[in-house]
Short mmCIF file of C-alpha atoms in Angstrom, two decimals:
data_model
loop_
_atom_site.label_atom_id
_atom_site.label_comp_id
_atom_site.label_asym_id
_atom_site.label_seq_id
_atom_site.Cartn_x
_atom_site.Cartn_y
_atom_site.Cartn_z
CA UNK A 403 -88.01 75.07 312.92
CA UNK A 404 -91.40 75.61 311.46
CA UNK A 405 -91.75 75.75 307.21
CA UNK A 406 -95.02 77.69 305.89
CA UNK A 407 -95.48 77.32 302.21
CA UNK A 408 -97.86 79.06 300.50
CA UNK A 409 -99.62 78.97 297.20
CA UNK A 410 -100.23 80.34 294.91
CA UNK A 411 -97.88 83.15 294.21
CA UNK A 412 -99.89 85.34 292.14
CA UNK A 413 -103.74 85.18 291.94
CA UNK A 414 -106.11 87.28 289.43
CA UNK A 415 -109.31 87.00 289.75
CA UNK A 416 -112.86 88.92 288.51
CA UNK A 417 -114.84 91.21 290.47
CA UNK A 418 -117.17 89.35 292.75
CA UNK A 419 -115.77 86.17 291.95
CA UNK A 420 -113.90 84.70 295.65
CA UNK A 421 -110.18 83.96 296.00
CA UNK A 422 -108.60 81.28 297.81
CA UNK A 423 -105.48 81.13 299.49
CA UNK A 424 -103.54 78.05 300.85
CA UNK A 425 -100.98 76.93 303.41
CA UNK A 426 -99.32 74.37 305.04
CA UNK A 427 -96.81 74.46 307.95
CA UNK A 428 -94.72 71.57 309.12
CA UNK A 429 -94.81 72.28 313.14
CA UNK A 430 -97.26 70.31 314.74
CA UNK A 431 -96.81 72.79 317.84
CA UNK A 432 -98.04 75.67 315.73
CA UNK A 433 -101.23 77.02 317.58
CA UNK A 434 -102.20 80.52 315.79
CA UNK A 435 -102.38 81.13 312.18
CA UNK A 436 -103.08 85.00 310.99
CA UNK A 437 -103.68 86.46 307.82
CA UNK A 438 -102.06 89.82 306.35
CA UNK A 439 -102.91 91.91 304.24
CA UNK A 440 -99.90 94.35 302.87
CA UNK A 441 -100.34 97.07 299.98
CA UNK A 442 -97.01 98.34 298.90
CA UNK A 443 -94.83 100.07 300.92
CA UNK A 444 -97.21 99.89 304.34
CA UNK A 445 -97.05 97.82 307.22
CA UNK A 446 -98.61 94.29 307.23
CA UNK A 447 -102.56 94.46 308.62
CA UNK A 448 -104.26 91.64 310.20
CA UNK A 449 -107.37 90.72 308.32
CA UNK A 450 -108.23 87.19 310.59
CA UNK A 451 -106.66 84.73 312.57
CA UNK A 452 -107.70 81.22 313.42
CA UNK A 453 -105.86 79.10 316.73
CA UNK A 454 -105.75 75.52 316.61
CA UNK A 455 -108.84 74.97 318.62
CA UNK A 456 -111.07 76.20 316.26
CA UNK A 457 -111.52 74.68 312.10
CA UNK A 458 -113.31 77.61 310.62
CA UNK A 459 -113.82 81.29 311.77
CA UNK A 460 -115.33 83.98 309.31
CA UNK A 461 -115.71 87.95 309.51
CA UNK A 462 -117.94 89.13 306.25
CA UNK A 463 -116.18 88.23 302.85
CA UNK A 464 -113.84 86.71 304.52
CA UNK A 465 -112.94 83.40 306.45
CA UNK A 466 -110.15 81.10 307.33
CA UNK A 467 -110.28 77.17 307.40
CA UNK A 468 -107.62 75.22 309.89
CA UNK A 469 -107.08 71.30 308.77
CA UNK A 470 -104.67 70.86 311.91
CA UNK A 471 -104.45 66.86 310.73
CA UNK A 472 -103.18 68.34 307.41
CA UNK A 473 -101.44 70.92 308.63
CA UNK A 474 -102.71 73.51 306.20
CA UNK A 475 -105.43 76.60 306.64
CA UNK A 476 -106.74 78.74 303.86
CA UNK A 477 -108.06 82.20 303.46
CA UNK A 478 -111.38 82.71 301.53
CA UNK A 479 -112.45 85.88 300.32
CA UNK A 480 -116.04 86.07 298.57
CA UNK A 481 -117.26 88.50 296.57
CA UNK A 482 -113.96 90.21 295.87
CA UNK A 483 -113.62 94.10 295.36
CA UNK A 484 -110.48 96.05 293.54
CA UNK A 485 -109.53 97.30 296.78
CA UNK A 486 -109.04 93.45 297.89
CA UNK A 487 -105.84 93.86 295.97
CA UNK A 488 -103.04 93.57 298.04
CA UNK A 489 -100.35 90.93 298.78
CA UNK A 490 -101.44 88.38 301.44
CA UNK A 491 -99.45 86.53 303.97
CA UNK A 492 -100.38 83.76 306.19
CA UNK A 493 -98.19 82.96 309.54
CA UNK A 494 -97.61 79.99 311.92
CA UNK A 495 -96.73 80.48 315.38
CA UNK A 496 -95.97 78.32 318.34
CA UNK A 497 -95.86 81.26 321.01
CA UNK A 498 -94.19 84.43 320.24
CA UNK A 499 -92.50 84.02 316.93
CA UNK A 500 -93.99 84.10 313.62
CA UNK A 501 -93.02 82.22 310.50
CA UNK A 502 -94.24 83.49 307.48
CA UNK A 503 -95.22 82.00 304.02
CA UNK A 504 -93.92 83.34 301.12
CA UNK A 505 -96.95 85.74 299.92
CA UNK A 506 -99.82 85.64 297.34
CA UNK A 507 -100.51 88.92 295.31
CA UNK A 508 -104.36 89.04 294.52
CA UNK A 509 -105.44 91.29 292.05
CA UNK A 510 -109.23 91.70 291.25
CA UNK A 511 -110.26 93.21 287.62
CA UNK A 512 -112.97 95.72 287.54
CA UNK B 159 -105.16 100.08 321.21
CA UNK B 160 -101.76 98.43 320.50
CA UNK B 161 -100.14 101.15 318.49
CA UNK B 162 -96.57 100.57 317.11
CA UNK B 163 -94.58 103.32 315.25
CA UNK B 164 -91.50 103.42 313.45
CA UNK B 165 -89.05 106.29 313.20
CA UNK B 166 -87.83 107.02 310.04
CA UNK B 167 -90.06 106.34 307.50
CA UNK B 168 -87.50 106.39 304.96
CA UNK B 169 -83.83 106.98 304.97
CA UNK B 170 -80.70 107.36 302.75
CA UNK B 171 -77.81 107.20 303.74
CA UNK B 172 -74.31 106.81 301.85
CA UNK B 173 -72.81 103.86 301.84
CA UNK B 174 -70.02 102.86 305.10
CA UNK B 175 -72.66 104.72 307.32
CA UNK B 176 -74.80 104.24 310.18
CA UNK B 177 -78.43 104.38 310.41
CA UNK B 178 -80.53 103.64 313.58
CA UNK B 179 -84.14 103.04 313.22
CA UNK B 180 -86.37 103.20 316.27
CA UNK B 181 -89.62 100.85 317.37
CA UNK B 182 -91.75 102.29 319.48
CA UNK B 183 -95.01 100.60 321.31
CA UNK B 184 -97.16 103.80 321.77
CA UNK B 185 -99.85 102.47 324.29
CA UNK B 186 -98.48 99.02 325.74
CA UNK B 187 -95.59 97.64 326.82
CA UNK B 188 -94.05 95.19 324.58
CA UNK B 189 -92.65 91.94 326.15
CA UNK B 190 -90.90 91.06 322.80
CA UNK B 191 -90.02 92.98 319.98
CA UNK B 192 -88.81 91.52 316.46
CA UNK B 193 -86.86 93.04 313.18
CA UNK B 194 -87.66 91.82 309.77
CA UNK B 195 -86.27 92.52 306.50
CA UNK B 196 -88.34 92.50 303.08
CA UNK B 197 -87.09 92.76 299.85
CA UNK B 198 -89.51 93.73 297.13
CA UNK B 199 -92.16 91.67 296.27
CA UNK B 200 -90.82 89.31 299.13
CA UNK B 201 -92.08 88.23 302.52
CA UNK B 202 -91.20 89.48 305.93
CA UNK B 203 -87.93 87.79 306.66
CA UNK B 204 -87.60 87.77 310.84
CA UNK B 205 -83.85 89.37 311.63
CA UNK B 206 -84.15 88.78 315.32
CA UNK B 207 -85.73 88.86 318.88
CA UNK B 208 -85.28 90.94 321.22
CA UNK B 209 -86.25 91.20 324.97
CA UNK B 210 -86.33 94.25 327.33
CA UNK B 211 -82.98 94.01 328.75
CA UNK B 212 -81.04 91.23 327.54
CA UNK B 213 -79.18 90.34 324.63
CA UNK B 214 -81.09 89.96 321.29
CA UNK B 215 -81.51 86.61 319.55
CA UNK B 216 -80.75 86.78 315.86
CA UNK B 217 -81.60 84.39 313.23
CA UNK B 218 -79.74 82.51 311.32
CA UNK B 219 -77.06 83.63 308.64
CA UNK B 220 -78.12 87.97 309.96
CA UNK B 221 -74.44 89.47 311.06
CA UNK B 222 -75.35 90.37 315.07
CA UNK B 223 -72.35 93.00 314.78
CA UNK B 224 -73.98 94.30 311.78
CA UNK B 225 -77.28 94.49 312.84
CA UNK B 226 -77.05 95.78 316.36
CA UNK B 227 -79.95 95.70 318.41
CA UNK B 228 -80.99 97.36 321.59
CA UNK B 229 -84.13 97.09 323.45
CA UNK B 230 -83.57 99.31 326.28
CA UNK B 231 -87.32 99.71 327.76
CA UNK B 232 -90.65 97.78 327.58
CA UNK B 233 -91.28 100.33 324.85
CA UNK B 234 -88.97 101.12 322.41
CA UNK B 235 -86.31 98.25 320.62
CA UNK B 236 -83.45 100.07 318.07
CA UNK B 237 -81.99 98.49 315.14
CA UNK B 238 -78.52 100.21 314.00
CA UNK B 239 -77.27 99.23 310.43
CA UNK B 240 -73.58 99.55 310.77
CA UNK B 241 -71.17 100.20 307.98
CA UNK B 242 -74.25 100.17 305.48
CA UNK B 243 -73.76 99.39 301.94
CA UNK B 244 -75.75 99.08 299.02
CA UNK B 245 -76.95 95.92 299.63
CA UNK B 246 -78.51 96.49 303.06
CA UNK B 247 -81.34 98.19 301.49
CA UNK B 248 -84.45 97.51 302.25
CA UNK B 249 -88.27 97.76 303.84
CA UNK B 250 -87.44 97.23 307.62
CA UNK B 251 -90.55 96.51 309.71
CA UNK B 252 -90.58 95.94 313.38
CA UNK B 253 -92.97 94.06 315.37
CA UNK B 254 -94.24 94.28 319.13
CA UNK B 255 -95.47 91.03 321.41
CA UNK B 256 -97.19 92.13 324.66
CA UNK B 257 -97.40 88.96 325.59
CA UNK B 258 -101.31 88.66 326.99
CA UNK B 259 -102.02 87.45 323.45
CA UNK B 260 -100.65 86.16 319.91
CA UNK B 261 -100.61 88.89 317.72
CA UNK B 262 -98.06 90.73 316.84
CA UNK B 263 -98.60 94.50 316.28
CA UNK B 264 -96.61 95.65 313.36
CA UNK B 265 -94.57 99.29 312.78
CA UNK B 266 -95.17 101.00 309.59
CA UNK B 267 -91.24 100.25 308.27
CA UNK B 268 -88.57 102.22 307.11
CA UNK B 269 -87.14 102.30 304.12
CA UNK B 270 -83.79 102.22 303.64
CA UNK B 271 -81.45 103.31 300.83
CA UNK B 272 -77.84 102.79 300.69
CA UNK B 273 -76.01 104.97 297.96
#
């Protein structure tokens, strides 16, 4: 079955500054890669998603990068708020399941 | 569009009880409907699969006659926690696929508490 890893765990960075978030996945087949957003205790949110036909998309602050060669996409965030502070999770999916990596928590200092 | 709720929010229950939690698609009909589990500070870990009208598939190492899932209707999928005990607690969050598309449209969880 399909293996997403995802680094790193934790992530702090400044106001403004941008966070990046990385994955890889191990299923060739894998065709659409989403992003989540979760704050504590609430459901997961979709912030972006990429498929495999496409290597970059972006929405505002943020954008996702697909390496499909690699196998491994990444979530950029520029200019990073406080209320960008959430766990994120990335997901692989060949159809109609999701596998999900293992999380990054992003905080941003005031 | 594509709203999924989730009925209870939170629940405790003592332990060698029962607790069914509901999954509702509100405005479509879901082809597909999955259970995760997520421990604290942990990511979503998929339970099973279910389809409208036939047997769910579970994942690996989940208990099927623990876990008992139902998806009677296009619109609503049930997981029952039988026998709970402490260690079954957790953020349960359900998922509906329509099908027409990828995403997944996710419920808001319950959580549960085992005394």
């Amino acid at each position: 079955g399909e293996n997403v890893e995802q680094h790193p765990s934790t992530l702090s960075v400044q106001e403004g500054d941008s966070a990046v978030i990385k994955c890889t996945y191990s299923d060739s087949a894998s065709n659409y890669f989403p992003w989540y957003k979760q704050e504590l205790g609430k459901r997961p949110q979709l912030i972006i998603d990429i498929r495999s036909n496409v290597g970059e998309k972006k929405d505002q602050r943020i954008a996702v990068t697909l390496n499909k060669t690699a196998k491994h996409f990444s979530l950029h965030i520029t200019e990073t708020q406080p209320e960008d502070s959430a766990v994120y999770f990335c997901a692989a999916s060949t159809g109609n399941q999701f596998y999900f990596g293992t999380g990054t928590s992003l905080t941003v200092i005031p | 569009g594509a709203v999924v709720s989730q009925h209870p929010s939170r629940v405790i229950c003592k332990s060698g009880t029962s607790v069914k939690i509901e999954c509702r698609s509100l405005d479509f009909q879901a082809t597909t409907m999955f259970w995760y589990r997520q421990f604290p500070k942990q990511s979503l870990m998929l339970m099973a699969t279910s389809n409208e009208g036939s047997k769910a598939t579970y994942e690996q190492g989940v208990e099927k006659d623990k876990f008992l899932i139902n998806h009677a209707s296009l619109t609503l999928s049930t997981l029952t926690v039988t026998s709970a005990h402490p260690e079954d607690s957790s953020f349960y969050i359900c998922s509906a696929w329509r099908g027409a598309s990828p995403e997944q449209y996710f419920g808001p969880g319950t959580r549960l508490t085992v005394t």
